[in-house]
XYZ file of N, CA and C in Angstrom:
507
model
N 4.589 5.033 10.324
C 4.199 4.019 9.362
C 3.101 3.113 9.889
N 2.899 3.117 11.186
C 1.846 2.323 11.824
C 1.993 0.823 11.588
N 3.213 0.365 11.409
C 3.454 -1.065 11.272
C 3.004 -1.786 12.541
N 3.174 -1.136 13.687
C 2.732 -1.739 14.945
C 1.230 -1.996 14.952
N 0.469 -1.108 14.316
C -0.991 -1.289 14.241
C -1.340 -2.462 13.323
N -0.601 -2.609 12.230
C -0.825 -3.754 11.341
C -0.504 -5.054 12.067
N 0.588 -5.070 12.807
C 0.964 -6.269 13.562
C -0.136 -6.622 14.563
N -0.614 -5.624 15.265
C -1.690 -5.859 16.228
C -2.957 -6.352 15.537
N -3.247 -5.807 14.373
C -4.467 -6.178 13.641
C -4.437 -7.627 13.174
N -3.278 -8.130 12.759
C -3.204 -9.499 12.247
C -2.991 -10.538 13.339
N -2.637 -10.106 14.530
C -2.239 -11.024 15.593
C -3.250 -12.131 15.859
N -4.531 -11.822 15.828
C -5.538 -12.832 16.147
C -6.398 -13.220 14.944
N -5.952 -12.887 13.753
C -6.711 -13.247 12.548
C -6.199 -14.564 11.972
N -7.130 -15.423 11.612
C -6.782 -16.671 10.944
C -6.562 -16.399 9.459
N -5.676 -17.177 8.862
C -5.424 -17.120 7.424
C -4.996 -15.744 6.937
N -4.242 -15.036 7.755
C -3.678 -13.741 7.377
C -2.226 -13.727 7.834
N -1.331 -13.360 6.928
C 0.080 -13.242 7.273
C 0.594 -11.903 6.771
N 1.246 -11.177 7.636
C 1.808 -9.875 7.319
C 3.271 -10.058 6.944
N 3.598 -9.703 5.716
C 4.979 -9.783 5.235
C 5.492 -8.360 5.123
N 6.597 -8.096 5.812
C 7.140 -6.737 5.881
C 8.534 -6.719 5.280
N 8.727 -5.809 4.340
C 10.039 -5.600 3.736
C 10.521 -4.213 4.128
N 11.813 -4.003 3.992
C 12.362 -2.675 4.237
C 13.427 -2.687 5.306
N 13.730 -1.500 5.783
C 14.780 -1.333 6.777
C 14.478 -0.076 7.576
N 15.197 0.121 8.647
C 15.009 1.323 9.456
C 14.947 1.007 10.930
N 14.462 1.986 11.681
C 14.504 1.873 13.137
C 13.445 0.934 13.709
N 12.565 0.385 12.891
C 11.537 -0.540 13.377
C 11.920 -2.010 13.205
N 13.064 -2.273 12.605
C 13.453 -3.653 12.301
C 13.494 -4.521 13.557
N 14.098 -4.033 14.624
C 14.182 -4.847 15.847
C 12.805 -5.177 16.401
N 11.900 -4.216 16.364
C 10.529 -4.442 16.834
C 9.830 -5.467 15.960
N 9.977 -5.324 14.655
C 9.349 -6.263 13.724
C 9.900 -7.667 13.938
N 11.204 -7.793 14.086
C 11.818 -9.106 14.323
C 11.342 -9.716 15.637
N 11.148 -8.892 16.648
C 10.622 -9.369 17.924
C 9.251 -10.028 17.721
N 8.366 -9.336 16.996
C 7.036 -9.889 16.764
C 7.077 -11.079 15.810
N 8.012 -11.084 14.889
C 8.176 -12.234 14.001
C 8.532 -13.477 14.815
N 9.398 -13.323 15.821
C 9.760 -14.449 16.679
C 8.584 -14.910 17.528
N 7.778 -13.964 18.008
C 6.611 -14.305 18.825
C 5.489 -14.932 18.013
N 5.338 -14.492 16.762
C 4.215 -14.936 15.920
C 4.712 -15.313 14.516
N 5.533 -16.353 14.407
C 6.117 -16.676 13.099
C 5.097 -17.052 12.030
N 3.926 -17.503 12.428
C 2.910 -17.830 11.438
C 2.086 -16.606 11.029
N 2.309 -15.471 11.692
C 1.561 -14.237 11.404
C 2.415 -13.136 10.798
N 3.686 -13.087 11.168
C 4.582 -11.998 10.764
C 5.812 -12.597 10.098
N 6.183 -12.025 8.960
C 7.423 -12.412 8.302
C 8.160 -11.150 7.889
N 9.395 -11.031 8.336
C 10.231 -9.900 7.949
C 11.224 -10.389 6.901
N 11.226 -9.756 5.729
C 12.082 -10.211 4.637
C 13.208 -9.225 4.308
N 13.314 -8.145 5.079
C 14.426 -7.227 4.933
C 14.338 -6.324 3.720
N 15.471 -5.753 3.398
C 15.562 -4.826 2.267
C 15.579 -5.634 0.974
N 14.754 -5.212 0.028
C 14.652 -5.903 -1.254
C 15.035 -4.969 -2.388
N 15.489 -5.558 -3.471
C 15.673 -4.766 -4.690
C 14.285 -4.383 -5.195
N 14.245 -3.412 -6.076
C 12.959 -2.985 -6.632
C 12.269 -4.151 -7.348
N 13.033 -4.906 -8.094
C 12.464 -6.037 -8.833
C 11.899 -7.083 -7.880
N 12.642 -7.391 -6.814
C 12.165 -8.375 -5.839
C 10.934 -7.871 -5.099
N 10.899 -6.572 -4.813
C 9.731 -5.992 -4.136
C 8.493 -6.112 -5.015
N 8.642 -5.836 -6.305
C 7.507 -5.979 -7.227
C 7.063 -7.434 -7.328
N 8.011 -8.339 -7.355
C 7.666 -9.767 -7.415
C 6.902 -10.190 -6.165
N 7.358 -9.738 -5.009
C 6.695 -10.083 -3.743
C 5.297 -9.478 -3.706
N 5.172 -8.216 -4.121
C 3.859 -7.572 -4.151
C 2.925 -8.292 -5.121
N 3.435 -8.690 -6.267
C 2.613 -9.383 -7.258
C 2.058 -10.701 -6.733
N 2.801 -11.351 -5.854
C 2.342 -12.634 -5.314
C 1.539 -12.474 -4.020
N 1.345 -11.236 -3.576
C 0.581 -10.961 -2.355
C -0.878 -10.679 -2.705
N -1.716 -10.681 -1.686
C -3.128 -10.380 -1.888
C -3.407 -8.882 -1.872
N -2.579 -8.115 -1.159
C -2.800 -6.675 -1.043
C -1.571 -6.011 -0.466
N -1.601 -4.697 -0.466
C -0.541 -3.907 0.149
C -1.152 -2.932 1.136
N -0.306 -2.240 1.855
C -0.810 -1.236 2.789
C 0.143 -0.060 2.874
N -0.445 1.119 3.084
C 0.299 2.363 3.294
C -0.435 3.096 4.408
N 0.116 3.063 5.595
C -0.560 3.653 6.749
C 0.234 4.801 7.357
N 0.878 5.586 6.502
C 1.635 6.745 6.987
C 0.709 7.718 7.702
N 1.245 8.376 8.726
C 0.482 9.354 9.511
C 0.430 10.699 8.790
N -0.766 11.222 8.544
C -0.872 12.516 7.852
C -0.452 13.700 8.714
N -0.227 13.477 9.996
C 0.229 14.572 10.860
C 1.638 15.031 10.461
N 2.403 14.108 9.848
C 3.710 14.461 9.303
C 3.448 15.068 7.928
N 3.795 16.354 7.730
C 3.395 17.057 6.499
C 3.689 16.312 5.209
N 4.872 15.754 5.067
C 5.190 15.082 3.799
C 4.284 13.878 3.572
N 3.914 13.180 4.645
C 3.036 12.014 4.510
C 1.641 12.400 4.051
N 1.228 13.613 4.365
C -0.101 14.067 3.970
C -0.190 14.292 2.463
N 0.923 14.684 1.856
C 0.885 15.116 0.464
C 1.519 14.158 -0.537
N 2.411 13.283 -0.095
C 3.043 12.382 -1.063
C 2.181 11.139 -1.275
N 2.378 10.515 -2.394
C 1.730 9.225 -2.632
C 2.753 8.108 -2.574
N 3.920 8.347 -3.028
C 4.979 7.356 -2.926
C 4.828 6.201 -3.894
N 5.881 5.431 -3.958
C 5.928 4.343 -4.928
C 5.041 3.164 -4.544
N 4.737 2.993 -3.268
C 3.917 1.847 -2.874
C 2.556 1.883 -3.560
N 1.944 3.048 -3.605
C 0.651 3.188 -4.290
C 0.778 2.825 -5.763
N 1.738 3.423 -6.443
C 1.885 3.189 -7.879
C 2.290 1.755 -8.176
N 3.137 1.181 -7.342
C 3.527 -0.214 -7.548
C 2.334 -1.148 -7.355
N 1.521 -0.895 -6.342
C 0.329 -1.721 -6.122
C -0.620 -1.589 -7.303
N -0.803 -0.374 -7.784
C -1.664 -0.175 -8.948
C -1.112 -0.925 -10.160
N 0.185 -0.799 -10.389
C 0.807 -1.467 -11.524
C 0.641 -2.986 -11.423
N 0.747 -3.520 -10.208
C 0.612 -4.968 -9.990
C -0.840 -5.414 -9.869
N -1.776 -4.457 -9.896
C -3.184 -4.803 -9.788
C -3.564 -5.320 -8.416
N -3.021 -4.692 -7.376
C -3.290 -5.117 -6.000
C -4.010 -4.018 -5.241
N -5.028 -4.392 -4.450
C -5.699 -3.399 -3.617
C -4.803 -2.972 -2.460
N -5.121 -1.819 -1.892
C -4.362 -1.275 -0.769
C -5.281 -0.963 0.400
N -4.716 -1.055 1.582
C -5.335 -0.487 2.779
C -4.491 0.736 3.114
N -5.137 1.906 3.188
C -4.401 3.155 3.377
C -5.017 3.986 4.499
N -4.218 4.895 5.018
C -4.658 5.765 6.104
C -5.423 6.964 5.558
N -6.497 7.306 6.257
C -7.298 8.466 5.859
C -6.489 9.746 6.046
N -6.929 10.809 5.372
C -6.302 12.109 5.524
C -5.042 12.300 4.723
N -4.790 11.416 3.758
C -3.587 11.509 2.940
C -3.963 11.616 1.464
N -3.019 12.078 0.652
C -3.273 12.111 -0.782
C -3.351 10.692 -1.336
N -2.671 9.761 -0.693
C -2.787 8.358 -1.096
C -4.227 7.890 -0.934
N -4.858 8.243 0.185
C -6.255 7.865 0.412
C -7.155 8.470 -0.658
N -6.888 9.710 -1.043
C -7.707 10.346 -2.085
C -7.590 9.589 -3.397
N -6.388 9.211 -3.765
C -6.195 8.479 -5.018
C -6.846 7.096 -4.954
N -6.760 6.440 -3.805
C -7.390 5.125 -3.635
C -8.908 5.251 -3.749
N -9.462 6.268 -3.124
C -10.914 6.487 -3.216
C -11.330 6.836 -4.647
N -10.568 7.715 -5.294
C -10.887 8.111 -6.667
C -10.885 6.910 -7.614
N -9.943 6.005 -7.410
C -9.814 4.839 -8.287
C -10.615 3.639 -7.786
N -11.180 3.752 -6.583
C -11.885 2.622 -5.959
C -11.016 1.365 -6.004
N -9.799 1.506 -5.459
C -8.839 0.403 -5.539
C -8.313 -0.031 -4.174
N -9.075 0.257 -3.129
C -8.640 -0.168 -1.808
C -9.607 0.290 -0.747
N -9.150 0.197 0.493
C -9.965 0.566 1.641
C -9.210 1.610 2.459
N -9.907 2.671 2.804
C -9.340 3.741 3.618
C -9.772 3.514 5.064
N -8.792 3.537 5.967
C -9.049 3.314 7.387
C -8.403 4.415 8.217
N -8.795 4.480 9.469
C -8.067 5.282 10.452
C -6.978 4.371 10.997
N -5.739 4.639 10.630
C -4.629 3.762 10.992
C -4.395 3.689 12.498
N -4.956 4.613 13.246
C -4.816 4.552 14.698
C -5.898 3.693 15.336
N -6.789 3.170 14.515
C -7.880 2.335 15.000
C -7.637 0.898 14.511
N -7.061 0.085 15.381
C -6.699 -1.284 15.019
C -7.922 -2.072 14.570
N -9.056 -1.808 15.186
C -10.278 -2.530 14.812
C -10.693 -2.216 13.371
N -10.521 -0.980 12.931
C -10.817 -0.635 11.528
C -9.893 -1.385 10.577
N -8.630 -1.442 10.924
C -7.671 -2.179 10.098
C -8.066 -3.652 10.054
N -8.366 -4.219 11.203
C -8.767 -5.629 11.297
C -10.015 -5.891 10.432
N -11.008 -5.023 10.516
C -12.229 -5.201 9.728
C -11.925 -5.140 8.223
N -11.037 -4.244 7.822
C -10.661 -4.162 6.408
C -9.961 -5.446 5.965
N -9.080 -5.970 6.805
C -8.394 -7.223 6.482
C -9.383 -8.380 6.372
N -10.316 -8.446 7.302
C -11.325 -9.510 7.268
C -12.181 -9.393 6.015
N -12.611 -8.178 5.699
C -13.432 -7.962 4.508
C -12.706 -8.452 3.262
N -11.444 -8.093 3.135
C -10.680 -8.493 1.957
C -10.342 -9.979 1.973
N -10.084 -10.537 3.151
C -9.804 -11.976 3.257
C -11.023 -12.794 2.846
N -12.184 -12.373 3.268
C -13.402 -13.155 3.046
C -14.075 -12.877 1.708
N -13.575 -11.928 0.965
C -14.193 -11.555 -0.313
C -13.158 -11.493 -1.428
N -12.757 -12.645 -1.931
C -11.757 -12.631 -3.014
C -12.243 -11.875 -4.256
N -13.559 -11.874 -4.472
C -14.091 -11.130 -5.623
C -13.872 -9.630 -5.437
N -14.058 -9.153 -4.218
C -13.816 -7.734 -3.929
C -12.337 -7.413 -4.113
N -11.450 -8.263 -3.599
C -10.005 -8.060 -3.790
C -9.673 -7.976 -5.277
N -10.270 -8.893 -6.046
C -10.005 -8.900 -7.482
C -10.529 -7.625 -8.143
N -11.735 -7.206 -7.776
C -12.306 -5.992 -8.379
C -11.482 -4.758 -8.024
N -11.111 -4.633 -6.757
C -10.286 -3.494 -6.349
C -8.935 -3.534 -7.061
N -8.362 -4.724 -7.188
C -7.099 -4.871 -7.915
C -7.244 -4.506 -9.382
N -8.344 -4.928 -10.000
C -8.601 -4.548 -11.399
C -8.741 -3.038 -11.530
N -9.457 -2.425 -10.587
C -9.594 -0.967 -10.597
C -8.231 -0.290 -10.469
N -7.378 -0.868 -9.620
C -6.030 -0.315 -9.438
C -5.257 -0.353 -10.751
N -5.338 -1.481 -11.424
C -4.596 -1.632 -12.687
C -5.124 -0.674 -13.754
N -6.443 -0.539 -13.820
C -7.047 0.399 -14.779
C -6.590 1.825 -14.488
N -6.600 2.219 -13.218
C -6.154 3.569 -12.843
C -4.689 3.769 -13.216
N -3.887 2.741 -13.014
C -2.470 2.830 -13.388
C -2.336 3.057 -14.889
N -3.000 2.227 -15.671
C -2.900 2.338 -17.132
C -3.395 3.693 -17.634
N -4.482 4.185 -17.052
C -5.085 5.431 -17.523
C -4.367 6.683 -17.033
N -3.676 6.595 -15.898
C -3.126 7.808 -15.283
C -1.640 7.798 -14.965
N -1.051 6.633 -14.715
C 0.290 6.612 -14.135
C 1.303 5.757 -14.885
N 0.911 5.123 -15.958
C 1.853 4.274 -16.690
C 2.975 5.132 -17.277
N 4.024 4.480 -17.712
C 5.147 5.199 -18.312
C 4.693 6.014 -19.518
N 3.832 5.437 -20.347
C 3.320 6.183 -21.505
C 2.544 7.422 -21.073
N 1.681 7.270 -20.064
C 0.903 8.412 -19.564
C 1.828 9.491 -18.989
N 2.814 9.077 -18.224
C 3.740 10.045 -17.628
C 4.570 10.735 -18.703
N 5.001 9.996 -19.722
C 5.734 10.610 -20.835
C 4.882 11.649 -21.539
N 3.619 11.315 -21.792
C 2.711 12.265 -22.445
C 2.519 13.520 -21.595
N 2.319 13.336 -20.301
C 2.113 14.488 -19.410
C 3.358 15.361 -19.352
N 4.522 14.735 -19.277
C 5.773 15.497 -19.215
C 6.027 16.226 -20.533
N 5.767 15.565 -21.632
C 5.941 16.198 -22.937
C 5.016 17.407 -23.068
N 3.759 17.256 -22.680
C 2.797 18.364 -22.727
C 3.259 19.513 -21.835
N 3.751 19.192 -20.677
C 4.253 20.219 -19.752
C 5.405 20.994 -20.399
N 6.374 20.281 -20.960
C 7.506 20.936 -21.608
C 7.053 21.791 -22.778
N 6.130 21.265 -23.571
C 5.635 22.039 -24.712
C 4.953 23.329 -24.263
N 4.190 23.264 -23.185
C 3.526 24.459 -22.645
C 4.543 25.463 -22.123
N 5.593 24.983 -21.475
C 6.637 25.875 -20.955
C 7.364 26.563 -22.118
N 7.680 25.800 -23.146
C 8.374 26.367 -24.300
C 7.515 27.399 -25.008
N 6.221 27.100 -25.178
C 5.297 28.047 -25.829
C 5.137 29.333 -25.030
N 5.107 29.218 -23.722
C 4.863 30.408 -22.889
C 6.151 31.170 -22.602
N 7.293 30.572 -22.896
C 8.589 31.172 -22.551
C 9.061 32.148 -23.507
């Protein structure tokens, strides 16, 4: 997940705070850094879906830095991408993933090499210093969501798929 790279990237940045939700084997590490850098790192634990959307909506951006060397990470997009798009938030994502392709196609975020902390830091600085860019990328995200991934769009795609299966069957 490269959460350690995000922590390292924000460590010396002014006016940037990394808020991490979730659970798993990285919790102790995240809590350690939260104690060392309480003004930079905040761990909020496991959230309900509704609370996660609320937190994302009040944030400036999201990030998905999964390693593409893990096969599933290379091909999945996951809910973080779609939730960010739905909330109109830009993303910082790792190159070499299908998430990166969707972000590039929609022009709704910045693609970085997640193993390069300096690239992550530069993306954070760019977005911190350019609220207009954050807004434009977020608007692009929302447009992509409405045009491609909304419930209505997914219902239409699923209905078309079923109709094609029935016709060919």
